[in-house]
PDB file of C-alpha atoms in Angstrom:
ATOM      1  CA  PHE A   1      20.601 -30.739  21.859  1.00 39.00           C
ATOM      2  CA  PHE A   2      19.584 -28.090  19.418  1.00 40.00           C
ATOM      3  CA  HIS A   3      22.320 -25.908  17.862  1.00 46.00           C
ATOM      4  CA  PRO A   4      22.461 -23.100  20.262  1.00 44.00           C
ATOM      5  CA  ARG A   5      21.539 -20.520  17.505  1.00 50.00           C
ATOM      6  CA  LEU A   6      18.197 -23.230  16.733  1.00 44.00           C
ATOM      7  CA  HIS A   7      17.534 -23.472  20.196  1.00 44.00           C
ATOM      8  CA  ASP A   8      17.693 -19.604  20.749  1.00 45.00           C
ATOM      9  CA  LEU A   9      14.710 -19.509  18.006  1.00 43.00           C
ATOM     10  CA  VAL A  10      12.614 -21.614  19.297  1.00 42.00           C
ATOM     11  CA  ARG A  11      12.832 -20.367  22.480  1.00 43.00           C
ATOM     12  CA  MET A  12      12.251 -16.869  21.541  1.00 44.00           C
ATOM     13  CA  GLU A  13       9.093 -18.019  19.537  1.00 45.00           C
ATOM     14  CA  MET A  14       7.840 -19.813  21.853  1.00 42.00           C
ATOM     15  CA  GLY A  15       7.691 -17.082  24.562  1.00 44.00           C
ATOM     16  CA  VAL A  16       7.392 -14.041  22.307  1.00 48.00           C
ATOM     17  CA  ASN A  17       4.112 -13.059  23.926  1.00 50.00           C
ATOM     18  CA  THR A  18       5.562 -12.846  27.004  1.00 47.00           C
ATOM     19  CA  MET A  19       8.584 -10.984  25.589  1.00 58.00           C
ATOM     20  CA  LEU A  20       6.139  -8.152  24.697  1.00 65.00           C
ATOM     21  CA  ASN A  21       5.765  -5.651  27.134  1.00 72.00           C
ATOM     22  CA  ALA A  22       1.909  -3.968  27.231  1.00 75.00           C
ATOM     23  CA  HIS A  23       3.332  -1.111  25.490  1.00 77.00           C
ATOM     24  CA  ASP A  24       4.531  -3.463  22.452  1.00 81.00           C
ATOM     25  CA  LYS A  25       1.438  -5.637  22.479  1.00 82.00           C
ATOM     26  CA  VAL A  26      -0.392  -2.310  21.917  1.00 87.00           C
ATOM     27  CA  LEU A  27       2.294  -0.997  19.376  1.00 88.00           C
ATOM     28  CA  ARG A  28       1.609  -4.266  17.398  1.00 90.00           C
ATOM     29  CA  TRP A  29      -2.139  -4.087  16.808  1.00 92.00           C
ATOM     30  CA  ARG A  30      -1.994  -0.234  16.138  1.00 93.00           C
ATOM     31  CA  THR A  31       0.805  -1.282  13.443  1.00 93.00           C
ATOM     32  CA  PHE A  32      -1.291  -3.853  11.916  1.00 95.00           C
ATOM     33  CA  ILE A  33      -4.663  -1.548  11.957  1.00 96.00           C
ATOM     34  CA  LEU A  34      -2.573   0.755  10.334  1.00 96.00           C
ATOM     35  CA  LEU A  35      -0.790  -1.066   7.677  1.00 96.00           C
ATOM     36  CA  PHE A  36      -4.244  -2.964   7.159  1.00 97.00           C
ATOM     37  CA  VAL A  37      -6.166   0.583   6.664  1.00 97.00           C
ATOM     38  CA  GLY A  38      -2.927   2.069   4.902  1.00 97.00           C
ATOM     39  CA  TYR A  39      -3.372  -0.457   2.202  1.00 97.00           C
ATOM     40  CA  VAL A  40      -7.123  -0.086   1.942  1.00 97.00           C
ATOM     41  CA  GLY A  41      -5.657   3.671   1.278  1.00 97.00           C
ATOM     42  CA  TYR A  42      -3.530   2.610  -1.750  1.00 97.00           C
ATOM     43  CA  TYR A  43      -6.256   1.873  -3.687  1.00 97.00           C
ATOM     44  CA  PHE A  44      -7.554   5.341  -3.742  1.00 97.00           C
ATOM     45  CA  CYS A  45      -4.920   6.029  -6.118  1.00 97.00           C
ATOM     46  CA  ARG A  46      -5.053   2.353  -7.811  1.00 96.00           C
ATOM     47  CA  ALA A  47      -8.973   1.870  -8.646  1.00 96.00           C
ATOM     48  CA  ASN A  48      -9.465   5.690  -9.374  1.00 96.00           C
ATOM     49  CA  LEU A  49      -8.740   5.164 -12.856  1.00 96.00           C
ATOM     50  CA  THR A  50     -10.913   2.335 -13.592  1.00 94.00           C
ATOM     51  CA  VAL A  51     -13.729   3.586 -12.008  1.00 96.00           C
ATOM     52  CA  VAL A  52     -13.352   7.606 -13.712  1.00 94.00           C
ATOM     53  CA  SER A  53     -12.758   5.553 -17.292  1.00 92.00           C
ATOM     54  CA  PRO A  54     -15.675   6.042 -18.727  1.00 89.00           C
ATOM     55  CA  MET A  55     -15.314  10.159 -18.305  1.00 89.00           C
ATOM     56  CA  LEU A  56     -12.133   9.910 -19.826  1.00 88.00           C
ATOM     57  CA  VAL A  57     -13.044   8.147 -22.972  1.00 84.00           C
ATOM     58  CA  SER A  58     -16.282  10.109 -23.452  1.00 59.00           C
ATOM     59  CA  THR A  59     -17.121  11.629 -26.554  1.00 58.00           C
ATOM     60  CA  LYS A  60     -19.527  14.008 -25.779  1.00 57.00           C
ATOM     61  CA  SER A  61     -19.495  17.063 -28.047  1.00 50.00           C
ATOM     62  CA  GLY A  62     -17.189  20.277 -26.763  1.00 53.00           C
ATOM     63  CA  ASP A  63     -15.750  18.334 -23.738  1.00 53.00           C
ATOM     64  CA  THR A  64     -11.978  19.123 -24.277  1.00 51.00           C
ATOM     65  CA  SER A  65     -11.110  17.552 -21.329  1.00 54.00           C
ATOM     66  CA  ASN A  66     -11.077  14.137 -22.782  1.00 69.00           C
ATOM     67  CA  PHE A  67      -8.135  13.289 -24.799  1.00 75.00           C
ATOM     68  CA  LEU A  68      -8.184   9.468 -24.663  1.00 85.00           C
ATOM     69  CA  ASP A  69      -9.784   6.738 -26.279  1.00 86.00           C
ATOM     70  CA  LYS A  70     -10.244   3.122 -25.423  1.00 87.00           C
ATOM     71  CA  PRO A  71      -7.029   1.956 -27.042  1.00 90.00           C
ATOM     72  CA  LYS A  72      -5.083   4.351 -25.252  1.00 91.00           C
ATOM     73  CA  LEU A  73      -6.895   4.024 -22.033  1.00 93.00           C
ATOM     74  CA  GLY A  74      -5.926   0.361 -22.527  1.00 93.00           C
ATOM     75  CA  THR A  75      -2.473   1.011 -22.917  1.00 95.00           C
ATOM     76  CA  ILE A  76      -2.143   3.002 -20.131  1.00 96.00           C
ATOM     77  CA  LEU A  77      -3.483   0.838 -17.948  1.00 95.00           C
ATOM     78  CA  SER A  78      -1.408  -2.571 -19.442  1.00 96.00           C
ATOM     79  CA  SER A  79       1.360  -0.293 -18.998  1.00 96.00           C
ATOM     80  CA  GLY A  80       1.206   0.218 -15.480  1.00 96.00           C
ATOM     81  CA  THR A  81       0.382  -3.092 -14.652  1.00 96.00           C
ATOM     82  CA  VAL A  82       4.057  -3.780 -16.560  1.00 96.00           C
ATOM     83  CA  VAL A  83       5.662  -1.514 -14.328  1.00 97.00           C
ATOM     84  CA  TYR A  84       3.991  -2.779 -10.840  1.00 96.00           C
ATOM     85  CA  SER A  85       4.798  -6.059 -11.639  1.00 94.00           C
ATOM     86  CA  ILE A  86       8.528  -5.137 -12.384  1.00 94.00           C
ATOM     87  CA  ALA A  87       8.761  -2.627  -9.628  1.00 95.00           C
ATOM     88  CA  LYS A  88       7.707  -5.553  -6.881  1.00 92.00           C
ATOM     89  CA  VAL A  89      10.973  -7.021  -7.026  1.00 90.00           C
ATOM     90  CA  LEU A  90      12.972  -3.912  -6.632  1.00 91.00           C
ATOM     91  CA  ALA A  91      10.457  -3.071  -3.560  1.00 91.00           C
ATOM     92  CA  GLY A  92      11.447  -5.826  -1.772  1.00 87.00           C
ATOM     93  CA  PHE A  93      15.055  -5.182  -1.978  1.00 90.00           C
ATOM     94  CA  MET A  94      14.288  -1.589  -1.139  1.00 93.00           C
ATOM     95  CA  ALA A  95      12.358  -2.776   2.099  1.00 91.00           C
ATOM     96  CA  ASP A  96      15.775  -4.809   3.026  1.00 90.00           C
ATOM     97  CA  VAL A  97      18.163  -2.134   2.018  1.00 92.00           C
ATOM     98  CA  ILE A  98      16.107   1.453   3.666  1.00 93.00           C
ATOM     99  CA  GLY A  99      13.649   0.200   6.061  1.00 94.00           C
ATOM    100  CA  ALA A 100       9.794  -1.677   5.287  1.00 95.00           C
ATOM    101  CA  LYS A 101       8.009   1.397   7.028  1.00 96.00           C
ATOM    102  CA  LYS A 102       9.953   4.070   4.953  1.00 96.00           C
ATOM    103  CA  VAL A 103       9.265   1.949   1.518  1.00 97.00           C
ATOM    104  CA  TYR A 104       5.406   1.916   2.640  1.00 97.00           C
ATOM    105  CA  VAL A 105       5.403   5.817   3.450  1.00 97.00           C
ATOM    106  CA  ILE A 106       7.282   6.672   0.016  1.00 97.00           C
ATOM    107  CA  GLY A 107       4.798   4.358  -1.575  1.00 98.00           C
ATOM    108  CA  GLN A 108       1.899   6.230  -0.136  1.00 98.00           C
ATOM    109  CA  PHE A 109       3.445   9.520  -0.482  1.00 98.00           C
ATOM    110  CA  GLY A 110       4.699   9.016  -4.256  1.00 98.00           C
ATOM    111  CA  SER A 111       1.510   7.368  -5.443  1.00 98.00           C
ATOM    112  CA  ALA A 112      -0.454  10.478  -3.980  1.00 98.00           C
ATOM    113  CA  ILE A 113       1.964  13.014  -5.730  1.00 98.00           C
ATOM    114  CA  CYS A 114       1.589  10.696  -8.874  1.00 98.00           C
ATOM    115  CA  THR A 115      -2.043  10.995  -8.843  1.00 98.00           C
ATOM    116  CA  ALA A 116      -2.256  14.810  -7.993  1.00 98.00           C
ATOM    117  CA  PHE A 117      -0.783  15.269 -10.944  1.00 97.00           C
ATOM    118  CA  LEU A 118      -2.591  12.927 -12.735  1.00 96.00           C
ATOM    119  CA  ALA A 119      -5.674  15.178 -12.026  1.00 95.00           C
ATOM    120  CA  ASN A 120      -4.003  18.157 -13.878  1.00 93.00           C
ATOM    121  CA  SER A 121      -2.828  15.885 -16.951  1.00 90.00           C
ATOM    122  CA  SER A 122      -4.131  17.037 -20.231  1.00 84.00           C
ATOM    123  CA  SER A 123      -1.990  14.809 -22.668  1.00 90.00           C
ATOM    124  CA  TYR A 124      -1.814  11.307 -23.809  1.00 92.00           C
ATOM    125  CA  GLY A 125       1.762  11.066 -23.083  1.00 93.00           C
ATOM    126  CA  THR A 126       2.004  12.410 -19.910  1.00 95.00           C
ATOM    127  CA  PHE A 127      -1.040  10.744 -18.633  1.00 96.00           C
ATOM    128  CA  MET A 128       0.817   7.382 -19.118  1.00 96.00           C
ATOM    129  CA  ALA A 129       4.181   8.798 -17.669  1.00 97.00           C
ATOM    130  CA  LEU A 130       2.624   9.384 -14.305  1.00 97.00           C
ATOM    131  CA  TRP A 131       0.676   6.519 -14.021  1.00 98.00           C
ATOM    132  CA  MET A 132       3.366   4.430 -14.875  1.00 98.00           C
ATOM    133  CA  GLY A 133       5.048   6.340 -11.952  1.00 98.00           C
ATOM    134  CA  ASN A 134       1.828   6.053  -9.334  1.00 98.00           C
ATOM    135  CA  ARG A 135       2.377   2.119 -10.121  1.00 97.00           C
ATOM    136  CA  PHE A 136       6.053   2.273  -9.039  1.00 97.00           C
ATOM    137  CA  PHE A 137       5.122   3.719  -6.105  1.00 98.00           C
ATOM    138  CA  GLN A 138       2.060   1.730  -5.640  1.00 97.00           C
ATOM    139  CA  SER A 139       4.419  -1.599  -6.153  1.00 96.00           C
ATOM    140  CA  LEU A 140       6.071  -0.446  -2.664  1.00 97.00           C
ATOM    141  CA  GLY A 141       3.334  -1.335  -0.658  1.00 95.00           C
ATOM    142  CA  TRP A 142       3.024  -4.847   0.005  1.00 95.00           C
ATOM    143  CA  GLY A 143       6.276  -6.133  -0.022  1.00 92.00           C
ATOM    144  CA  SER A 144       6.935  -3.791   2.946  1.00 95.00           C
ATOM    145  CA  ILE A 145       4.016  -5.033   4.872  1.00 95.00           C
ATOM    146  CA  VAL A 146       5.291  -8.262   4.620  1.00 93.00           C
ATOM    147  CA  ARG A 147       8.635  -7.487   5.946  1.00 93.00           C
ATOM    148  CA  MET A 148       7.227  -5.237   8.905  1.00 94.00           C
ATOM    149  CA  VAL A 149       4.640  -8.499   9.737  1.00 93.00           C
ATOM    150  CA  SER A 150       8.069 -10.247  10.190  1.00 90.00           C
ATOM    151  CA  PHE A 151       9.285  -8.332  12.753  1.00 90.00           C
ATOM    152  CA  TRP A 152       6.033  -7.737  14.922  1.00 90.00           C
ATOM    153  CA  TYR A 153       4.991 -11.806  14.576  1.00 90.00           C
ATOM    154  CA  PRO A 154       6.873 -14.925  14.604  1.00 88.00           C
ATOM    155  CA  PRO A 155       7.353 -17.513  12.237  1.00 90.00           C
ATOM    156  CA  SER A 156       4.064 -19.482  13.431  1.00 90.00           C
ATOM    157  CA  LEU A 157       2.253 -16.633  12.706  1.00 90.00           C
ATOM    158  CA  HIS A 158       2.957 -15.358   9.613  1.00 91.00           C
ATOM    159  CA  GLY A 159       1.085 -17.200   7.200  1.00 92.00           C
ATOM    160  CA  LYS A 160      -2.202 -16.265   9.430  1.00 93.00           C
ATOM    161  CA  VAL A 161      -1.420 -12.620   9.752  1.00 94.00           C
ATOM    162  CA  VAL A 162      -0.554 -11.925   6.426  1.00 94.00           C
ATOM    163  CA  GLY A 163      -3.357 -14.134   5.221  1.00 94.00           C
ATOM    164  CA  ILE A 164      -5.308 -11.222   7.029  1.00 95.00           C
ATOM    165  CA  MET A 165      -3.766  -8.489   6.102  1.00 95.00           C
ATOM    166  CA  ALA A 166      -4.442  -9.649   2.229  1.00 94.00           C
ATOM    167  CA  LEU A 167      -8.042  -8.952   3.241  1.00 94.00           C
ATOM    168  CA  SER A 168      -7.256  -5.309   2.772  1.00 94.00           C
ATOM    169  CA  TYR A 169      -6.807  -6.243  -1.513  1.00 89.00           C
ATOM    170  CA  PHE A 170     -10.575  -7.181  -1.155  1.00 91.00           C
ATOM    171  CA  PHE A 171     -11.779  -4.321   0.917  1.00 92.00           C
ATOM    172  CA  GLY A 172      -9.649  -1.809  -0.703  1.00 93.00           C
ATOM    173  CA  ASP A 173     -11.022  -2.680  -4.304  1.00 94.00           C
ATOM    174  CA  ALA A 174     -14.838  -2.918  -3.091  1.00 96.00           C
ATOM    175  CA  LEU A 175     -14.661   0.149  -0.718  1.00 96.00           C
ATOM    176  CA  VAL A 176     -12.746   2.408  -2.999  1.00 97.00           C
ATOM    177  CA  ARG A 177     -14.773   1.669  -6.240  1.00 96.00           C
ATOM    178  CA  LEU A 178     -18.104   2.035  -4.099  1.00 97.00           C
ATOM    179  CA  ILE A 179     -16.848   5.683  -2.868  1.00 97.00           C
ATOM    180  CA  LEU A 180     -15.429   6.860  -5.709  1.00 97.00           C
ATOM    181  CA  GLY A 181     -18.762   5.591  -7.538  1.00 96.00           C
ATOM    182  CA  GLY A 182     -20.714   7.799  -5.588  1.00 97.00           C
ATOM    183  CA  PHE A 183     -18.827  10.954  -6.471  1.00 97.00           C
ATOM    184  CA  VAL A 184     -19.527  10.064 -10.228  1.00 96.00           C
ATOM    185  CA  LYS A 185     -23.041   9.789  -9.807  1.00 95.00           C
ATOM    186  CA  ALA A 186     -22.918  12.758  -7.988  1.00 96.00           C
ATOM    187  CA  ASN A 187     -21.405  14.437 -11.228  1.00 94.00           C
ATOM    188  CA  TRP A 188     -17.880  15.246  -9.631  1.00 96.00           C
ATOM    189  CA  SER A 189     -15.683  15.544 -12.704  1.00 93.00           C
ATOM    190  CA  TRP A 190     -12.461  12.877 -12.701  1.00 94.00           C
ATOM    191  CA  HIS A 191     -10.035  16.063 -11.856  1.00 94.00           C
ATOM    192  CA  SER A 192     -11.865  16.376  -8.606  1.00 96.00           C
ATOM    193  CA  ILE A 193     -11.654  12.976  -8.344  1.00 97.00           C
ATOM    194  CA  PHE A 194      -8.392  12.178  -8.444  1.00 98.00           C
ATOM    195  CA  TYR A 195      -7.569  15.119  -6.101  1.00 98.00           C
ATOM    196  CA  LEU A 196      -9.632  13.734  -3.810  1.00 98.00           C
ATOM    197  CA  SER A 197      -7.997  10.255  -3.604  1.00 98.00           C
ATOM    198  CA  ALA A 198      -4.535  11.957  -3.863  1.00 98.00           C
ATOM    199  CA  CYS A 199      -5.466  13.765  -0.644  1.00 98.00           C
ATOM    200  CA  THR A 200      -7.109  10.787   1.031  1.00 98.00           C
ATOM    201  CA  LEU A 201      -3.880   8.590   0.481  1.00 98.00           C
ATOM    202  CA  ALA A 202      -1.686  11.466   1.522  1.00 98.00           C
ATOM    203  CA  THR A 203      -3.558  12.304   4.511  1.00 98.00           C
ATOM    204  CA  LEU A 204      -3.032   7.874   5.312  1.00 98.00           C
ATOM    205  CA  ALA A 205       0.755   8.381   4.805  1.00 98.00           C
ATOM    206  CA  VAL A 206       0.946  11.281   7.441  1.00 98.00           C
ATOM    207  CA  ILE A 207      -0.726   9.213   9.899  1.00 97.00           C
ATOM    208  CA  CYS A 208       1.184   6.013   8.814  1.00 97.00           C
ATOM    209  CA  THR A 209       4.386   7.871   9.409  1.00 96.00           C
ATOM    210  CA  ILE A 210       3.485   9.130  12.681  1.00 95.00           C
ATOM    211  CA  PHE A 211       2.218   6.301  14.063  1.00 95.00           C
ATOM    212  CA  ILE A 212       3.248   3.195  12.632  1.00 94.00           C
ATOM    213  CA  LYS A 213       6.257   1.482  14.403  1.00 88.00           C
ATOM    214  CA  HIS A 214       8.797  -0.479  12.526  1.00 85.00           C
ATOM    215  CA  LYS A 215      10.097  -2.685  14.936  1.00 82.00           C
ATOM    216  CA  PRO A 216       9.233  -3.320  18.423  1.00 82.00           C
ATOM    217  CA  THR A 217      11.338  -2.650  21.229  1.00 73.00           C
ATOM    218  CA  PHE A 218      12.003  -5.996  22.221  1.00 63.00           C
ATOM    219  CA  PRO A 219      15.605  -7.940  20.112  1.00 51.00           C
ATOM    220  CA  ASN A 220      13.609  -9.269  17.230  1.00 47.00           C
ATOM    221  CA  HIS A 221      12.579 -13.049  17.254  1.00 47.00           C
ATOM    222  CA  CYS A 222      12.706 -13.895  13.760  1.00 48.00           C
ATOM    223  CA  SER A 223      14.996 -11.813  11.942  1.00 48.00           C
ATOM    224  CA  SER A 224      18.723 -11.030  12.222  1.00 40.00           C
ATOM    225  CA  ASP A 225      18.133  -6.940  11.422  1.00 46.00           C
TER     226      ASP A 225
END
């Protein structure tokens, strides 16, 4: 009655939990948690600029580290948003071509590296270029997550899983602002806060590289890859 391919998809989706061996079930939970925590980590190199912005535009006498004013900072933030929006389309193609896990960790490492260089930046042009580069790498995260979810969960669960995963947006933004704000109150310089952000995301990138599994070991039930 069903087309053979459609019948296979229905059968595989209904029996996905029985197809997962015990090891793959552990890997699925581990991958989900690391993707969630890893995306929270992205915010250390995304929300950090907003947190330290009052320090960057300070007009205190003799403070030579502040090379930005409010219009320049606004231009930097706007330029980064434009790059981020455009690059999200490219990120989807990259996840399909070279693999979602690779794109995910490339985004983490790239963002961490850009942030480390930003911490040592002292000119408007350099800062803007590095921030735009950072936002490019930041764009690689979400599409990769959605792609990996499609490997690990049947279509009937995609909406639920992605919906839960999307909470990382809110947890990441709120948690990072809280943590970095604490360092601002502790009189850390914006340079030190950027280095801390870069080290945090780089550490998570290493963990994700080692422990995230791109696909389960059983034949994929919802993708032709």
